[in-house]
Amino acid sequence: TLKDHKKGLMQQLFPREGEMVPKLRFEEFKETSQWKQKRLEEVITEFIVPMRDKPKQLNGMTPWCRIEDLEGIYLSKSKSKQGVSDSIIKAMNLKVYPVGTLLVSCSADLGRCAITTAKLVTNQTFIGLFPNQDKLNTLFLYYIMSHSSDKLNAQSSGTTISYLAREKFEKFEIIIPEPNEQQKIADYLLSLDVLIQEQTAKIDAQKIHKKGLMQGLFPNINEVNV
């Protein structure tokens, strides 16, 4: 229910195609200016494209992340504990994403996003967007790019696996308000995500509790006298 509520809110908090203001706006911003259409290249200071080659050794300290590692808004480590050493990063000239980079999936499952909270390296699945903080809030960018997954997929190319090149990301258009309104929207959606995570954790704990109870409530087949 919370996830459906959030999805419905996002459809109202961001302008629909062809419109410059959202259907739902916080009271203090209702009389302010319209949102502005911007190409990403106007608000992103750096587009970080990973190298094609995968390191053969993945036992270093800098996390090596894949799309399977995305779980929630933030990303700081590899679930498989894979990492790249400084010497390999230097030898292969690997791209290291700085803290605060928005990773956006640019192939296959386009539009999946995460914000880096540690320096890390990824495979080709992602492109890194490092926003100009004076113009664009990183958390707001996370939500608007996640919300734009259908649009990203529509602009992609590829016959078997969809792919969106850096050049198309640079020209990709988003509609944004002033920074203070960006912050308000991002904070509100984040509060919903925190609530969703809390409820999910409770459900997972109940499932584990139920599984333990069932093991105690029903006899083990090896213990049954035939």
mmCIF file of C-alpha atoms in Angstrom:
data_model
loop_
_atom_site.group_PDB
_atom_site.id
_atom_site.type_symbol
_atom_site.label_atom_id
_atom_site.label_comp_id
_atom_site.label_asym_id
_atom_site.label_seq_id
_atom_site.Cartn_x
_atom_site.Cartn_y
_atom_site.Cartn_z
ATOM 1 C CA THR A 1 0.000 0.000 0.000
ATOM 2 C CA LEU A 2 2.823 2.387 0.861
ATOM 3 C CA LYS A 3 4.597 1.597 -2.411
ATOM 4 C CA ASP A 4 1.411 2.258 -4.388
ATOM 5 C CA HIS A 5 0.910 5.494 -2.442
ATOM 6 C CA LYS A 6 4.446 6.636 -3.268
ATOM 7 C CA LYS A 7 4.033 5.737 -6.949
ATOM 8 C CA GLY A 8 0.826 7.763 -7.160
ATOM 9 C CA LEU A 9 2.444 10.728 -5.406
ATOM 10 C CA MET A 10 5.414 10.742 -7.764
ATOM 11 C CA GLN A 11 3.066 10.921 -10.727
ATOM 12 C CA GLN A 12 1.628 14.093 -9.195
ATOM 13 C CA LEU A 13 4.831 15.610 -7.784
ATOM 14 C CA PHE A 14 6.568 15.609 -11.186
ATOM 15 C CA PRO A 15 5.124 17.328 -14.272
ATOM 16 C CA ARG A 16 3.492 15.115 -16.854
ATOM 17 C CA GLU A 17 4.786 14.992 -20.420
ATOM 18 C CA GLY A 18 4.267 18.372 -22.102
ATOM 19 C CA GLU A 19 3.577 20.236 -18.838
ATOM 20 C CA MET A 20 5.846 22.580 -16.856
ATOM 21 C CA VAL A 21 4.296 22.331 -13.396
ATOM 22 C CA PRO A 22 3.225 19.262 -11.415
ATOM 23 C CA LYS A 23 -0.369 18.530 -10.496
ATOM 24 C CA LEU A 24 0.518 18.492 -6.795
ATOM 25 C CA ARG A 25 2.705 21.205 -5.273
ATOM 26 C CA PHE A 26 3.628 22.100 -1.708
ATOM 27 C CA GLU A 27 1.729 25.144 -0.446
ATOM 28 C CA GLU A 28 4.768 27.423 -0.138
ATOM 29 C CA PHE A 29 5.687 26.907 -3.803
ATOM 30 C CA LYS A 30 2.267 27.267 -5.449
ATOM 31 C CA GLU A 31 2.828 30.916 -6.350
ATOM 32 C CA THR A 32 6.437 30.508 -7.474
ATOM 33 C CA SER A 33 7.741 30.189 -11.010
ATOM 34 C CA GLN A 34 7.213 27.284 -13.355
ATOM 35 C CA TRP A 35 9.722 24.462 -13.461
ATOM 36 C CA LYS A 36 12.458 24.679 -16.096
ATOM 37 C CA GLN A 37 13.391 22.166 -18.749
ATOM 38 C CA LYS A 38 17.096 21.340 -18.699
ATOM 39 C CA ARG A 39 19.356 18.956 -20.568
ATOM 40 C CA LEU A 40 21.470 16.907 -18.175
ATOM 41 C CA GLU A 41 24.620 18.463 -19.637
ATOM 42 C CA GLU A 42 23.413 21.818 -18.267
ATOM 43 C CA VAL A 43 23.204 20.605 -14.662
ATOM 44 C CA ILE A 44 25.696 17.717 -14.490
ATOM 45 C CA THR A 45 29.349 18.621 -13.961
ATOM 46 C CA GLU A 46 30.713 15.184 -14.849
ATOM 47 C CA PHE A 47 29.476 12.152 -16.776
ATOM 48 C CA ILE A 48 31.487 9.113 -15.648
ATOM 49 C CA VAL A 49 31.525 6.181 -18.060
ATOM 50 C CA PRO A 50 33.174 2.950 -16.788
ATOM 51 C CA MET A 51 35.827 1.073 -18.732
ATOM 52 C CA ARG A 52 34.797 -1.946 -20.797
ATOM 53 C CA ASP A 53 37.367 -4.337 -19.369
ATOM 54 C CA LYS A 54 36.591 -6.229 -16.172
ATOM 55 C CA PRO A 55 39.467 -6.660 -13.695
ATOM 56 C CA LYS A 56 40.671 -10.255 -13.377
ATOM 57 C CA GLN A 57 41.471 -9.806 -9.700
ATOM 58 C CA LEU A 58 38.641 -8.623 -7.452
ATOM 59 C CA ASN A 59 40.151 -8.841 -3.994
ATOM 60 C CA GLY A 60 40.987 -5.152 -3.504
ATOM 61 C CA MET A 61 39.562 -2.512 -1.166
ATOM 62 C CA THR A 62 37.584 -0.327 -3.597
ATOM 63 C CA PRO A 63 34.167 -2.008 -4.061
ATOM 64 C CA TRP A 64 33.389 -3.476 -7.488
ATOM 65 C CA CYS A 65 29.615 -3.166 -7.924
ATOM 66 C CA ARG A 66 27.056 -4.589 -10.318
ATOM 67 C CA ILE A 67 23.330 -4.041 -10.733
ATOM 68 C CA GLU A 68 22.726 -6.971 -8.370
ATOM 69 C CA ASP A 69 24.223 -4.821 -5.596
ATOM 70 C CA LEU A 70 21.516 -2.161 -5.829
ATOM 71 C CA GLU A 71 19.172 -2.324 -2.884
ATOM 72 C CA GLY A 72 17.598 0.942 -1.828
ATOM 73 C CA ILE A 73 18.687 4.505 -2.463
ATOM 74 C CA TYR A 74 22.334 4.334 -1.433
ATOM 75 C CA LEU A 75 25.235 2.124 -2.491
ATOM 76 C CA SER A 76 28.542 1.696 -0.678
ATOM 77 C CA LYS A 77 29.651 -1.914 -1.118
ATOM 78 C CA SER A 78 29.461 -5.109 -3.118
ATOM 79 C CA LYS A 79 27.232 -7.857 -1.725
ATOM 80 C CA SER A 80 29.776 -10.397 -2.958
ATOM 81 C CA LYS A 81 32.557 -8.379 -1.280
ATOM 82 C CA GLN A 82 34.400 -7.960 -4.563
ATOM 83 C CA GLY A 83 36.807 -5.057 -4.819
ATOM 84 C CA VAL A 84 39.608 -3.568 -6.893
ATOM 85 C CA SER A 85 43.075 -2.618 -5.673
ATOM 86 C CA ASP A 86 44.628 0.806 -6.219
ATOM 87 C CA SER A 87 47.329 -0.727 -8.427
ATOM 88 C CA ILE A 88 44.756 -2.313 -10.755
ATOM 89 C CA ILE A 89 42.726 0.908 -10.872
ATOM 90 C CA LYS A 90 45.860 2.740 -11.966
ATOM 91 C CA ALA A 91 47.059 0.071 -14.398
ATOM 92 C CA MET A 92 43.653 -0.278 -16.092
ATOM 93 C CA ASN A 93 42.774 3.416 -15.761
ATOM 94 C CA LEU A 94 39.450 2.440 -14.185
ATOM 95 C CA LYS A 95 36.888 5.141 -13.471
ATOM 96 C CA VAL A 96 36.243 5.616 -9.749
ATOM 97 C CA TYR A 97 32.928 7.188 -8.808
ATOM 98 C CA PRO A 98 33.292 9.807 -6.067
ATOM 99 C CA VAL A 99 30.917 9.971 -3.105
ATOM 100 C CA GLY A 100 27.667 11.660 -4.105
ATOM 101 C CA THR A 101 27.562 10.289 -7.662
ATOM 102 C CA LEU A 102 24.209 9.151 -8.993
ATOM 103 C CA LEU A 103 24.584 5.807 -10.722
ATOM 104 C CA VAL A 104 22.000 5.229 -13.444
ATOM 105 C CA SER A 105 21.620 1.932 -15.245
ATOM 106 C CA CYS A 106 22.276 2.588 -18.923
ATOM 107 C CA SER A 107 21.663 -0.930 -20.279
ATOM 108 C CA ALA A 108 19.045 -3.663 -19.948
ATOM 109 C CA ASP A 109 17.065 -2.463 -16.898
ATOM 110 C CA LEU A 110 17.354 1.275 -17.633
ATOM 111 C CA GLY A 111 16.500 3.770 -14.926
ATOM 112 C CA ARG A 112 17.598 1.833 -11.833
ATOM 113 C CA CYS A 113 19.519 4.275 -9.667
ATOM 114 C CA ALA A 114 21.617 4.582 -6.530
ATOM 115 C CA ILE A 115 23.660 7.295 -4.846
ATOM 116 C CA THR A 116 27.218 6.383 -3.911
ATOM 117 C CA THR A 117 28.170 6.855 -0.262
ATOM 118 C CA ALA A 118 31.694 5.478 -0.789
ATOM 119 C CA LYS A 119 34.191 5.571 -3.631
ATOM 120 C CA LEU A 120 33.575 2.586 -5.885
ATOM 121 C CA VAL A 121 33.991 1.084 -9.347
ATOM 122 C CA THR A 122 31.315 -0.579 -11.494
ATOM 123 C CA ASN A 123 30.943 -2.562 -14.663
ATOM 124 C CA GLN A 124 29.417 -1.143 -17.847
ATOM 125 C CA THR A 125 25.866 -1.371 -16.565
ATOM 126 C CA PHE A 126 26.015 2.182 -15.214
ATOM 127 C CA ILE A 127 26.815 5.746 -16.084
ATOM 128 C CA GLY A 128 27.727 8.094 -13.243
ATOM 129 C CA LEU A 129 26.137 11.538 -12.981
ATOM 130 C CA PHE A 130 27.808 14.050 -10.676
ATOM 131 C CA PRO A 131 25.433 17.035 -10.411
ATOM 132 C CA ASN A 132 26.189 20.724 -10.014
ATOM 133 C CA GLN A 133 25.005 21.156 -6.416
ATOM 134 C CA ASP A 134 24.069 24.805 -6.988
ATOM 135 C CA LYS A 135 21.533 23.739 -9.606
ATOM 136 C CA LEU A 136 20.521 20.185 -8.817
ATOM 137 C CA ASN A 137 19.987 18.233 -5.611
ATOM 138 C CA THR A 138 21.419 14.702 -5.881
ATOM 139 C CA LEU A 139 18.533 13.055 -4.035
ATOM 140 C CA PHE A 140 16.007 14.917 -6.208
ATOM 141 C CA LEU A 141 17.930 13.733 -9.270
ATOM 142 C CA TYR A 142 17.687 10.166 -7.946
ATOM 143 C CA TYR A 143 13.905 10.399 -7.789
ATOM 144 C CA ILE A 144 13.389 12.149 -11.109
ATOM 145 C CA MET A 145 15.680 9.726 -12.984
ATOM 146 C CA SER A 146 13.973 6.747 -11.344
ATOM 147 C CA HIS A 147 10.648 8.270 -12.381
ATOM 148 C CA SER A 148 11.967 8.647 -15.962
ATOM 149 C CA SER A 149 12.713 4.956 -16.546
ATOM 150 C CA ASP A 150 10.062 4.616 -19.279
ATOM 151 C CA LYS A 151 11.433 7.669 -21.085
ATOM 152 C CA LEU A 152 14.999 6.332 -20.825
ATOM 153 C CA ASN A 153 13.947 2.981 -22.260
ATOM 154 C CA ALA A 154 12.088 4.696 -25.104
ATOM 155 C CA GLN A 155 15.291 6.516 -26.139
ATOM 156 C CA SER A 156 17.522 3.455 -25.896
ATOM 157 C CA SER A 157 18.909 1.439 -28.784
ATOM 158 C CA GLY A 158 19.933 -2.197 -29.206
ATOM 159 C CA THR A 159 18.209 -5.278 -30.567
ATOM 160 C CA THR A 160 18.798 -7.792 -27.770
ATOM 161 C CA ILE A 161 19.877 -5.566 -24.862
ATOM 162 C CA SER A 162 18.696 -1.960 -24.583
ATOM 163 C CA TYR A 163 21.480 0.604 -24.193
ATOM 164 C CA LEU A 164 21.647 4.383 -23.821
ATOM 165 C CA ALA A 165 24.966 6.002 -24.720
ATOM 166 C CA ARG A 166 26.615 8.892 -22.891
ATOM 167 C CA GLU A 167 25.735 11.304 -25.700
ATOM 168 C CA LYS A 168 22.033 10.596 -25.215
ATOM 169 C CA PHE A 169 22.360 11.031 -21.456
ATOM 170 C CA GLU A 170 23.952 14.429 -22.023
ATOM 171 C CA LYS A 171 20.977 15.523 -24.133
ATOM 172 C CA PHE A 172 18.386 13.820 -21.905
ATOM 173 C CA GLU A 173 15.866 16.416 -20.703
ATOM 174 C CA ILE A 174 14.408 16.751 -17.237
ATOM 175 C CA ILE A 175 12.092 19.388 -15.772
ATOM 176 C CA ILE A 176 13.247 20.823 -12.449
ATOM 177 C CA PRO A 177 12.137 23.494 -9.947
ATOM 178 C CA GLU A 178 14.347 25.800 -7.891
ATOM 179 C CA PRO A 179 16.733 24.071 -5.419
ATOM 180 C CA ASN A 180 14.616 24.708 -2.302
ATOM 181 C CA GLU A 181 11.599 23.024 -3.913
ATOM 182 C CA GLN A 182 13.822 20.175 -5.086
ATOM 183 C CA GLN A 183 14.940 19.651 -1.488
ATOM 184 C CA LYS A 184 11.360 19.660 -0.183
ATOM 185 C CA ILE A 185 10.237 17.031 -2.697
ATOM 186 C CA ALA A 186 13.325 14.864 -2.132
ATOM 187 C CA ASP A 187 12.962 14.976 1.664
ATOM 188 C CA TYR A 188 9.284 14.059 1.463
ATOM 189 C CA LEU A 189 9.857 11.090 -0.841
ATOM 190 C CA LEU A 190 12.800 9.983 1.298
ATOM 191 C CA SER A 191 10.563 9.936 4.380
ATOM 192 C CA LEU A 192 8.200 7.594 2.500
ATOM 193 C CA ASP A 193 11.082 5.346 1.473
ATOM 194 C CA VAL A 194 12.291 5.155 5.087
ATOM 195 C CA LEU A 195 8.781 4.150 6.153
ATOM 196 C CA ILE A 196 8.626 1.520 3.406
ATOM 197 C CA GLN A 197 12.006 0.114 4.505
ATOM 198 C CA GLU A 198 10.866 -0.040 8.137
ATOM 199 C CA GLN A 199 7.670 -1.892 7.224
ATOM 200 C CA THR A 200 9.581 -4.246 4.912
ATOM 201 C CA ALA A 201 11.997 -5.062 7.748
ATOM 202 C CA LYS A 202 9.051 -5.844 10.048
ATOM 203 C CA ILE A 203 7.486 -8.135 7.439
ATOM 204 C CA ASP A 204 10.815 -9.927 6.874
ATOM 205 C CA ALA A 205 11.198 -10.411 10.645
ATOM 206 C CA GLN A 206 7.672 -11.862 10.864
ATOM 207 C CA LYS A 207 8.445 -14.260 7.998
ATOM 208 C CA ILE A 208 11.560 -15.503 9.812
ATOM 209 C CA HIS A 209 9.541 -15.831 13.036
ATOM 210 C CA LYS A 210 6.839 -17.791 11.221
ATOM 211 C CA LYS A 211 9.401 -20.093 9.612
ATOM 212 C CA GLY A 212 10.923 -20.820 13.023
ATOM 213 C CA LEU A 213 7.493 -21.486 14.531
ATOM 214 C CA MET A 214 6.535 -23.878 11.748
ATOM 215 C CA GLN A 215 9.716 -25.855 12.294
ATOM 216 C CA GLY A 216 8.718 -26.214 15.947
ATOM 217 C CA LEU A 217 5.007 -26.838 15.342
ATOM 218 C CA PHE A 218 5.479 -29.678 12.850
ATOM 219 C CA PRO A 219 7.589 -32.778 13.535
ATOM 220 C CA ASN A 220 10.716 -33.490 11.517
ATOM 221 C CA ILE A 221 10.023 -36.301 9.057
ATOM 222 C CA ASN A 222 13.047 -38.206 10.433
ATOM 223 C CA GLU A 223 11.521 -38.111 13.919
ATOM 224 C CA VAL A 224 8.170 -39.605 12.923
ATOM 225 C CA ASN A 225 7.719 -43.284 13.841
ATOM 226 C CA VAL A 226 6.520 -45.231 10.837
#
